[in-house]
Short mmCIF file of C-alpha atoms in Angstrom, two decimals:
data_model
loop_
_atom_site.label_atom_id
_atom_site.label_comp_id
_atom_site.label_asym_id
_atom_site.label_seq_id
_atom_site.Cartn_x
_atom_site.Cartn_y
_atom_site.Cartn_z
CA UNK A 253 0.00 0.00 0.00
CA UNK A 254 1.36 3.25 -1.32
CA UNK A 255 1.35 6.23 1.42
CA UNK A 256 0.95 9.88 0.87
CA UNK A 257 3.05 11.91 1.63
CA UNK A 258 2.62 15.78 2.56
CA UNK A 259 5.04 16.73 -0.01
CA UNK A 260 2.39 14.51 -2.85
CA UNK A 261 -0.72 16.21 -1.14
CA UNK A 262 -0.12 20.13 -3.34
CA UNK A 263 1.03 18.30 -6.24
CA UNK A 264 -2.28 15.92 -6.03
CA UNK A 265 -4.45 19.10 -5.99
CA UNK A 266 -2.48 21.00 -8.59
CA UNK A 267 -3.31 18.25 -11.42
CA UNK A 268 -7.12 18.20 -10.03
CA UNK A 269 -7.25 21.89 -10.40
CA UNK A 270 -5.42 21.45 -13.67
CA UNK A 271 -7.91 18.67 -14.95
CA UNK A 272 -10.96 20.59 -13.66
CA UNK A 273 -9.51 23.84 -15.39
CA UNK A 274 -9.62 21.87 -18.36
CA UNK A 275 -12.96 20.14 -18.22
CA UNK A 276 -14.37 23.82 -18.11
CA UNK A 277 -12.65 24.83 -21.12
CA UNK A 278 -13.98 21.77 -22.95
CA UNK A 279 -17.30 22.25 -21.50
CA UNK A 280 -16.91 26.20 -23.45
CA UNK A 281 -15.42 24.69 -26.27
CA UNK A 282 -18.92 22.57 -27.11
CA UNK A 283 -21.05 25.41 -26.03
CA UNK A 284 -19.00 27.04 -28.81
CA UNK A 285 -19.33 23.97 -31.14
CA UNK A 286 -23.19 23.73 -30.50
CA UNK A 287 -23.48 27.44 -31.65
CA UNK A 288 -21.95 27.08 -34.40
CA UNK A 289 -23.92 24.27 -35.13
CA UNK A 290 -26.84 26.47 -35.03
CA UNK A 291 -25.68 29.06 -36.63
CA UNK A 292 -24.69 26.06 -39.67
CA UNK A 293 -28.10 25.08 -39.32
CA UNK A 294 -29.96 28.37 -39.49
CA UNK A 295 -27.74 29.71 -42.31
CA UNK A 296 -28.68 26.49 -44.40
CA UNK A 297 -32.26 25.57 -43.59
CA UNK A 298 -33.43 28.94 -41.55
CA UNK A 299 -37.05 28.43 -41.96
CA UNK A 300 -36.88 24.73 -41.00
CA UNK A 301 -34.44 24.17 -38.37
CA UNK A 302 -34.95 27.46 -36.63
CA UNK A 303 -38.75 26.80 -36.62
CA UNK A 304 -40.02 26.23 -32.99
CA UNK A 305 -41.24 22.77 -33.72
CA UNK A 306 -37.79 21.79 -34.82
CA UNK A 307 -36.46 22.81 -31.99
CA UNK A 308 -38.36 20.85 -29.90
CA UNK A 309 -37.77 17.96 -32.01
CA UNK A 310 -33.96 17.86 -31.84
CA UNK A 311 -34.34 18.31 -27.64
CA UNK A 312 -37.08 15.57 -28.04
CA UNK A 313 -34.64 12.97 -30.20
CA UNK A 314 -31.90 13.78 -27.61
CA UNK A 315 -33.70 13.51 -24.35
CA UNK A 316 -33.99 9.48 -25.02
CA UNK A 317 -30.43 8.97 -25.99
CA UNK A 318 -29.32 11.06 -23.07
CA UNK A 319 -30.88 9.57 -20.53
CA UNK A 320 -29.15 6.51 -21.66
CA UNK A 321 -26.02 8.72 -21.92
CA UNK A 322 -25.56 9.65 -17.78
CA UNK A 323 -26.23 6.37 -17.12
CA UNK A 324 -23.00 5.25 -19.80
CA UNK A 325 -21.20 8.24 -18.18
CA UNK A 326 -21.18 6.53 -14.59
CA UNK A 327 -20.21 3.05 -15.89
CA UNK A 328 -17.76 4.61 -18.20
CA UNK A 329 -16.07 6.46 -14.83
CA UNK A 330 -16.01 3.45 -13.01
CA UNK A 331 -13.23 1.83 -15.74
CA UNK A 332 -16.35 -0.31 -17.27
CA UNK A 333 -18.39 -0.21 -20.63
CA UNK A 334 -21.78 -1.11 -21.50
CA UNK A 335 -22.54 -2.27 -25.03
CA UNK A 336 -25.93 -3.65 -24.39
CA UNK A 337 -27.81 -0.28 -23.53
CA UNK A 338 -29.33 0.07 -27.36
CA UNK A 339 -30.45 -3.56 -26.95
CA UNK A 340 -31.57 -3.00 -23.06
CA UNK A 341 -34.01 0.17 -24.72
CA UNK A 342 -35.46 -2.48 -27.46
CA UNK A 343 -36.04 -4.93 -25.16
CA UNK A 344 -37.73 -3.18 -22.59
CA UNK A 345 -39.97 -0.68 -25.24
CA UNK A 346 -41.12 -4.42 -26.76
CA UNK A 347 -41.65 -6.11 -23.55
CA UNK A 348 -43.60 -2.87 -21.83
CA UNK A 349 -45.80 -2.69 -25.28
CA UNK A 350 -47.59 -6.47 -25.47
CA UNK A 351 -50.92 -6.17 -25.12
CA UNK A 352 -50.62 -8.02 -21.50
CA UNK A 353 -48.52 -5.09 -20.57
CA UNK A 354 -50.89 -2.28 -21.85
CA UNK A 355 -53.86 -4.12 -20.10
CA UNK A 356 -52.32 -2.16 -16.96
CA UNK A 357 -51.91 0.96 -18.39
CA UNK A 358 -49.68 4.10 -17.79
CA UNK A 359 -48.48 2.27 -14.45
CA UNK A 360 -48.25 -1.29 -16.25
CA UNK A 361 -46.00 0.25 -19.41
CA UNK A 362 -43.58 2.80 -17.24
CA UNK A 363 -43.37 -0.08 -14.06
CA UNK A 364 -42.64 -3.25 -17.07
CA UNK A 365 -39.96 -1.36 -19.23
CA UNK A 366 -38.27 0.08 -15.33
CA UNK A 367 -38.19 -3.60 -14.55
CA UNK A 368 -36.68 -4.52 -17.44
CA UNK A 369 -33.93 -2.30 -17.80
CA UNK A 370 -33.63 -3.11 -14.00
CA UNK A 371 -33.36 -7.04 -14.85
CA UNK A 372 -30.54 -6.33 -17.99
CA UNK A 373 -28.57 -4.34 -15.77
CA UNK A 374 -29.09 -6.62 -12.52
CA UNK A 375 -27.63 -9.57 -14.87
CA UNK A 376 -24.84 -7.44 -16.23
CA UNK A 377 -23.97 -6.71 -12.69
CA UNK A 378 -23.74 -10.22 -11.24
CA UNK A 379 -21.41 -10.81 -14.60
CA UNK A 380 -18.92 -7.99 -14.16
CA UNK A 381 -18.87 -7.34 -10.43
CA UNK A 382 -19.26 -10.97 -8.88
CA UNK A 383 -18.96 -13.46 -12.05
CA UNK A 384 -15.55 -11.95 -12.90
CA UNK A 385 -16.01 -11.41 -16.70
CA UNK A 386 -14.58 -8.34 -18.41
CA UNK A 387 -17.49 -5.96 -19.18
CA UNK A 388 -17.02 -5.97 -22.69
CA UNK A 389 -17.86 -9.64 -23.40
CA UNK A 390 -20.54 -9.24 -20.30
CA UNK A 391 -22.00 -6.58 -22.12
CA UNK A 392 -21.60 -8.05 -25.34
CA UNK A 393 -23.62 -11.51 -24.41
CA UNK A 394 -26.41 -9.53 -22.95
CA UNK A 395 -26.60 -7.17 -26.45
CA UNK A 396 -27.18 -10.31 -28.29
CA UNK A 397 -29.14 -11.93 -25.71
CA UNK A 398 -31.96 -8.97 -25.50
CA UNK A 399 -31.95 -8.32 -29.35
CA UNK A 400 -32.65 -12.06 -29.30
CA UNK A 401 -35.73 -12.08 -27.32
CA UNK A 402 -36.75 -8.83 -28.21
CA UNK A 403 -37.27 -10.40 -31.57
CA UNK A 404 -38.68 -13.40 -30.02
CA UNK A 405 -41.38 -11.22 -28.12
CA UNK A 406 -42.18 -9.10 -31.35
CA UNK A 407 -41.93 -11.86 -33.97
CA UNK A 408 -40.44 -8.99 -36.15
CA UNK A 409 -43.82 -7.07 -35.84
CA UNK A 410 -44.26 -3.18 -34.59
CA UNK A 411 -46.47 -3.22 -31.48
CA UNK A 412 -48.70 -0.19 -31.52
CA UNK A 413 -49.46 1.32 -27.94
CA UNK A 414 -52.82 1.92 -27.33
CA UNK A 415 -53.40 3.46 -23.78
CA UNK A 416 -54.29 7.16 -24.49
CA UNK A 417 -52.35 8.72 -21.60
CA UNK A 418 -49.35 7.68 -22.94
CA UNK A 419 -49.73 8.69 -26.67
CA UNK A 420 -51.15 12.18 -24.82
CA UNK A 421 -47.38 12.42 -23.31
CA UNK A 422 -46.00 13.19 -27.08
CA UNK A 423 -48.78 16.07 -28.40
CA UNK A 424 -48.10 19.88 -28.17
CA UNK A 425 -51.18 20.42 -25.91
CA UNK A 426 -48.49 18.30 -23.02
CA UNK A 427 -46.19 20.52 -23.79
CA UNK A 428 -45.05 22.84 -19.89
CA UNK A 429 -44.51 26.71 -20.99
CA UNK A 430 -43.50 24.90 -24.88
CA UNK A 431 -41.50 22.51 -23.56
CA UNK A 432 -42.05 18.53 -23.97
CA UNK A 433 -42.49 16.26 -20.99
CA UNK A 434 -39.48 13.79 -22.50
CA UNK A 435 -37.20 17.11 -22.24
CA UNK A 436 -38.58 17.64 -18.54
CA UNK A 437 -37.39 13.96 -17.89
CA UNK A 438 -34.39 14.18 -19.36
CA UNK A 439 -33.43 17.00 -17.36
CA UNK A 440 -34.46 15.80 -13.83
CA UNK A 441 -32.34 12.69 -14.71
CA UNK A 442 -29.45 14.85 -15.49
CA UNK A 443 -29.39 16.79 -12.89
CA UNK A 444 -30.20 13.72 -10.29
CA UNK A 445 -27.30 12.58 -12.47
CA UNK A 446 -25.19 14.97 -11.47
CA UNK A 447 -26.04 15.51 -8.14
CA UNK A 448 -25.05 11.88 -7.36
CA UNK A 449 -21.77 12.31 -9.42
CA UNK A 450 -20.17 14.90 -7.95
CA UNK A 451 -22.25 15.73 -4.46
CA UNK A 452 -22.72 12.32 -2.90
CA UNK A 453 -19.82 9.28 -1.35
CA UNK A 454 -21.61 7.42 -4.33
CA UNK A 455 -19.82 9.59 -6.92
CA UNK A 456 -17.01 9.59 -5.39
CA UNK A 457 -16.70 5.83 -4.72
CA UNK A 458 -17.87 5.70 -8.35
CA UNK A 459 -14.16 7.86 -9.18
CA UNK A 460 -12.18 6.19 -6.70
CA UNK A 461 -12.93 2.57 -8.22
CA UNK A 462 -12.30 3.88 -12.10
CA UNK A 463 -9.17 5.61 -10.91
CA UNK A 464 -7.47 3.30 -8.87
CA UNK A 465 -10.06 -0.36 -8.11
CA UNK A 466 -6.93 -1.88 -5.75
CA UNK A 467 -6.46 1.80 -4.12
CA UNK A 468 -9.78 2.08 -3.72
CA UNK A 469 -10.43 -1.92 -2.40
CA UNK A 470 -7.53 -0.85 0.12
CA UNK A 471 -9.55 2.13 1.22
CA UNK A 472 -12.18 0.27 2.18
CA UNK A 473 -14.77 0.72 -0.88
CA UNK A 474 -16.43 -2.61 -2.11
CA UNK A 475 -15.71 -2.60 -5.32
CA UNK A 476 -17.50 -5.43 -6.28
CA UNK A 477 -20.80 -3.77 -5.01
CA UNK A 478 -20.12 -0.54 -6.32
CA UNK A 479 -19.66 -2.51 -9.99
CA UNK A 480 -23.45 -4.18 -9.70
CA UNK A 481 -24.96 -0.77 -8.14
CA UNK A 482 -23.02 1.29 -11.61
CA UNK A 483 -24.53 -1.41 -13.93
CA UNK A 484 -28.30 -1.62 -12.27
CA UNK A 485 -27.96 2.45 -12.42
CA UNK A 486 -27.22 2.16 -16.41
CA UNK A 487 -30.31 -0.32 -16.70
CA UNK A 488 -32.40 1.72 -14.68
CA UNK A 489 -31.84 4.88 -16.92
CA UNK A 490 -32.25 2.17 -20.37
CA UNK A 491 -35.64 1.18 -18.50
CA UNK A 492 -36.88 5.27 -18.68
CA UNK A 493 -35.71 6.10 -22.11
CA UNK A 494 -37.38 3.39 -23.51
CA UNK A 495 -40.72 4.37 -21.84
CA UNK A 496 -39.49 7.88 -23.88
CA UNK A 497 -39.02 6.16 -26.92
CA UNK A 498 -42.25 4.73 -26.55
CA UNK A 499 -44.00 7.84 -25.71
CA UNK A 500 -42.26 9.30 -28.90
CA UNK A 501 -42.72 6.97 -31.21
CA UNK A 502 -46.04 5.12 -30.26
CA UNK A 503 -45.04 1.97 -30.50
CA UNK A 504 -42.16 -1.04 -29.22
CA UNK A 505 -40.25 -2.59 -32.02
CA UNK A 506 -37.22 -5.17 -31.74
CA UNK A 507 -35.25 -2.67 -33.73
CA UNK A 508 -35.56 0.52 -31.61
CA UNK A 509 -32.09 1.52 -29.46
CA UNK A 510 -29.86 1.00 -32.73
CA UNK A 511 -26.36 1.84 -32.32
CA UNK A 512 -27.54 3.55 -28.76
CA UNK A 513 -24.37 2.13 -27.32
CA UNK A 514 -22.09 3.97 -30.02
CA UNK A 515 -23.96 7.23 -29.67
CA UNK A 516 -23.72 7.24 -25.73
CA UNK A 517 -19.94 5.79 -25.39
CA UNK A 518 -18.99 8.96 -28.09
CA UNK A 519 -21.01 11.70 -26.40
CA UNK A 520 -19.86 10.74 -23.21
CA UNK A 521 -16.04 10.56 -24.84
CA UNK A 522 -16.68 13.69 -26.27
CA UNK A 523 -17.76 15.22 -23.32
CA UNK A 524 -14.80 14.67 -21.34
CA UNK A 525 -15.27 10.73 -19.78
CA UNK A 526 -12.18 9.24 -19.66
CA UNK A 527 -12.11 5.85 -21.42
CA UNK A 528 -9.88 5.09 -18.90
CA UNK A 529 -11.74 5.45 -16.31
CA UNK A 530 -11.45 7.64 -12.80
CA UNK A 531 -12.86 11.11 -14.25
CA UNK A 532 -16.70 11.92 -16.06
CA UNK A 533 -18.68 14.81 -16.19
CA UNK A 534 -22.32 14.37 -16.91
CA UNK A 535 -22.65 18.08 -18.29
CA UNK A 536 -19.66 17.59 -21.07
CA UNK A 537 -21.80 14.41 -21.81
CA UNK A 538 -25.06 16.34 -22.13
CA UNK A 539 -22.87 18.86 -24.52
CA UNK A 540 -21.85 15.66 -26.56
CA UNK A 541 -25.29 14.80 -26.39
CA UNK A 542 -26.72 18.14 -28.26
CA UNK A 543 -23.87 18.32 -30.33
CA UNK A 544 -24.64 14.66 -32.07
CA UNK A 545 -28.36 14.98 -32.02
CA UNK A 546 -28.07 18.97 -33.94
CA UNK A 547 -25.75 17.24 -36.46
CA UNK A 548 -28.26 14.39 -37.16
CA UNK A 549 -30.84 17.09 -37.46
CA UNK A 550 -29.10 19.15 -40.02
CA UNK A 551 -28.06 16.38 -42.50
CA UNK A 552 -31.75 15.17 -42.70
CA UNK A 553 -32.81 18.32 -43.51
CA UNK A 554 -30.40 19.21 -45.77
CA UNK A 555 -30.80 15.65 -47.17
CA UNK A 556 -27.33 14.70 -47.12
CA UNK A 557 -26.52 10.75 -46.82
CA UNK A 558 -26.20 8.99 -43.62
CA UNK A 559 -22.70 7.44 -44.27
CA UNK A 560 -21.21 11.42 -44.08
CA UNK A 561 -22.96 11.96 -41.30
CA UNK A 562 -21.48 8.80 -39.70
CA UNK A 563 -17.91 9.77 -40.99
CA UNK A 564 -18.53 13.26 -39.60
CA UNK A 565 -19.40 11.39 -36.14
CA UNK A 566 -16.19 9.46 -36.08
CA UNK A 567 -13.89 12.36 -36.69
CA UNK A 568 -15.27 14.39 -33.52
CA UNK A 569 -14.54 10.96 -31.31
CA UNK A 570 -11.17 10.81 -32.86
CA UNK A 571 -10.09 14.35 -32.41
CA UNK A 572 -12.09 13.97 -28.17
CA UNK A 573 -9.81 10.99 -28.14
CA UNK A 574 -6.40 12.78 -29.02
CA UNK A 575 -7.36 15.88 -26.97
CA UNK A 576 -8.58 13.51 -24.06
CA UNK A 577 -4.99 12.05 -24.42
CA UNK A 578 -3.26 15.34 -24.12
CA UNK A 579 -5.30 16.72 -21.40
CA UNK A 580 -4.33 13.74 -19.20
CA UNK A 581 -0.74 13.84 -20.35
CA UNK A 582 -0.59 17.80 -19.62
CA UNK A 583 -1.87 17.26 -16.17
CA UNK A 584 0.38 14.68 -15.37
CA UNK A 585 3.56 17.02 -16.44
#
């Protein structure tokens, strides 16, 4: 067991001042992205994108994916990875939309697809934390797994929702002061989010263990514990963005969450997560969040083909890569 010294204690805080100095600038330097993302979009398309209704539709589209996103950030802190949250959102939107499930209602849909996303991350949990597996090929079985059975559940087939409170969740006349009820969830999930990450012994525990999992086994954390609690906290968050993806799109379909592990991992990376592990910031991830969703927006309406979009996409977690890199390095000097 390594001791610290007085002598390591300034030089400690100088490279946490240094990193948090820097996860400021970042967190300006996607503000400043974002604009000018707007500004490309409202020089381009100015009637559509900058139309109210467009507006609400890009914080609509990237209230579901961000949920998803603080709960990626925490696992991502912690040294882990989670490559079955797109399949966790299918799986719970199909299994909260059978007509056995809609029977219940409001209650019946929100409590089955909670569950659900509970269950996924309860299993990926046990795997990681207790079973010993890396997360990737934890993570990796239960992606298959889920897309298997959403399939199963849906025989290929869209399941329409039918209980009227629900569907009333996604029209204008829902909407608080203009604002859509998936953008008020999304926000009291980032900012509980938040809270948890950088107020609580949680969020710290949740640093310690991605920093340093022997240092922080030797301070008396369970690490273990902390792993299973991380990966039910990512389900929990796939359970409620798949009740927003159903309240958005109407319907549960085996193919919904596609890719919903790429688009979390790179706004989180984006946003200043360390691959690593032992650092995350669930505002930079929120930025990352906005930044992907506005650059979605503007190639549909400017009808330009997916496969730029998606090169355009892995350029930005490149370039968050190499800057992550130096940032770390820089610090360390």
């Amino acid at each position: 067991m390594t001791l610290t010294t007085p002598a390591d204690v300034p030089a400690r805080d100088g490279r946490r001042r240094a990193l948090g100095l820097r996860a400021d600038v970042r967190n300006l330097s996607l503000l400043g992205v974002l604009a000018a993302l707007v500004a490309v979009g409202g020089l381009t398309r100015p009637a559509e994108f900058l139309a109210t209704s467009n507006l609400q539709l890009v914080l609509t589209q990237a209230s579901v994916i961000g949920v998803v996103t603080v709960g990626m950030t925490f696992v991502i802190t912690s040294g882990g990875i989670d490559l079955s949250v797109g399949a966790i959102v299918a799986l719970a939107s199909v299994w909260a939309t059978t007509l056995a499930t809609q029977e219940f209602g409001f209650a019946g849909i929100l409590f089955t697809a909670v569950v659900v996303g509970l269950g996924c991350g309860l299993v990926n949990g046990v795997l990681v934390a207790y079973g010993g597996m890396v997360p990737f090929i934890a993570t990796l079985a239960m992606l298959a797994s889920a897309r298997g059975l959403a399939l199963q559940i849906t025989d290929g087939k869209t399941q329409i929702v039918t209980v009227p409170s629900v569907l009333d969740l996604g029209v204008p006349d829902a909407y608080v002061l203009g604002i859509p009820p998936l953008v008020l969830v999304f926000a009291a999930v980032t900012a509980a989010g938040w809270l948890l990450l950088n107020r609580t012994t949680f969020g710290r525990r949740t640093i310690a263990v991605g920093g340093n999992p022997e240092a922080a086994r030797l301070a008396g954390i369970d690490v273990r514990r902390q792993r299973l609690y991380l990966y039910l906290l990512s389900g929990l968050c796939c359970g409620i963005a798949a009740f927003l993806l159903i309240v958005l799109a109407g319907s549960g379909q085996n193919t919904n969450g596609n890719l919903y592990e790429l688009d979390a991992i790179a706004a989180a990376i984006i946003g200043g997560t360390l691959l690593s592990g032992g650092r995350g910031t669930i505002v930079g991830s929120v930025l990352g969040v906005l930044v992907f969703t506005t650059i979605t927006n503007i190639f549909a309406l400017n009808n330009l083909q997916s496969d730029v979009q998606q090169i355009a996409k892995g350029a930005i977690i490149v370039a968050a890569v190499l800057v992550q890199r130096r940032t770390v390095r820089d610090a360390d000097a």
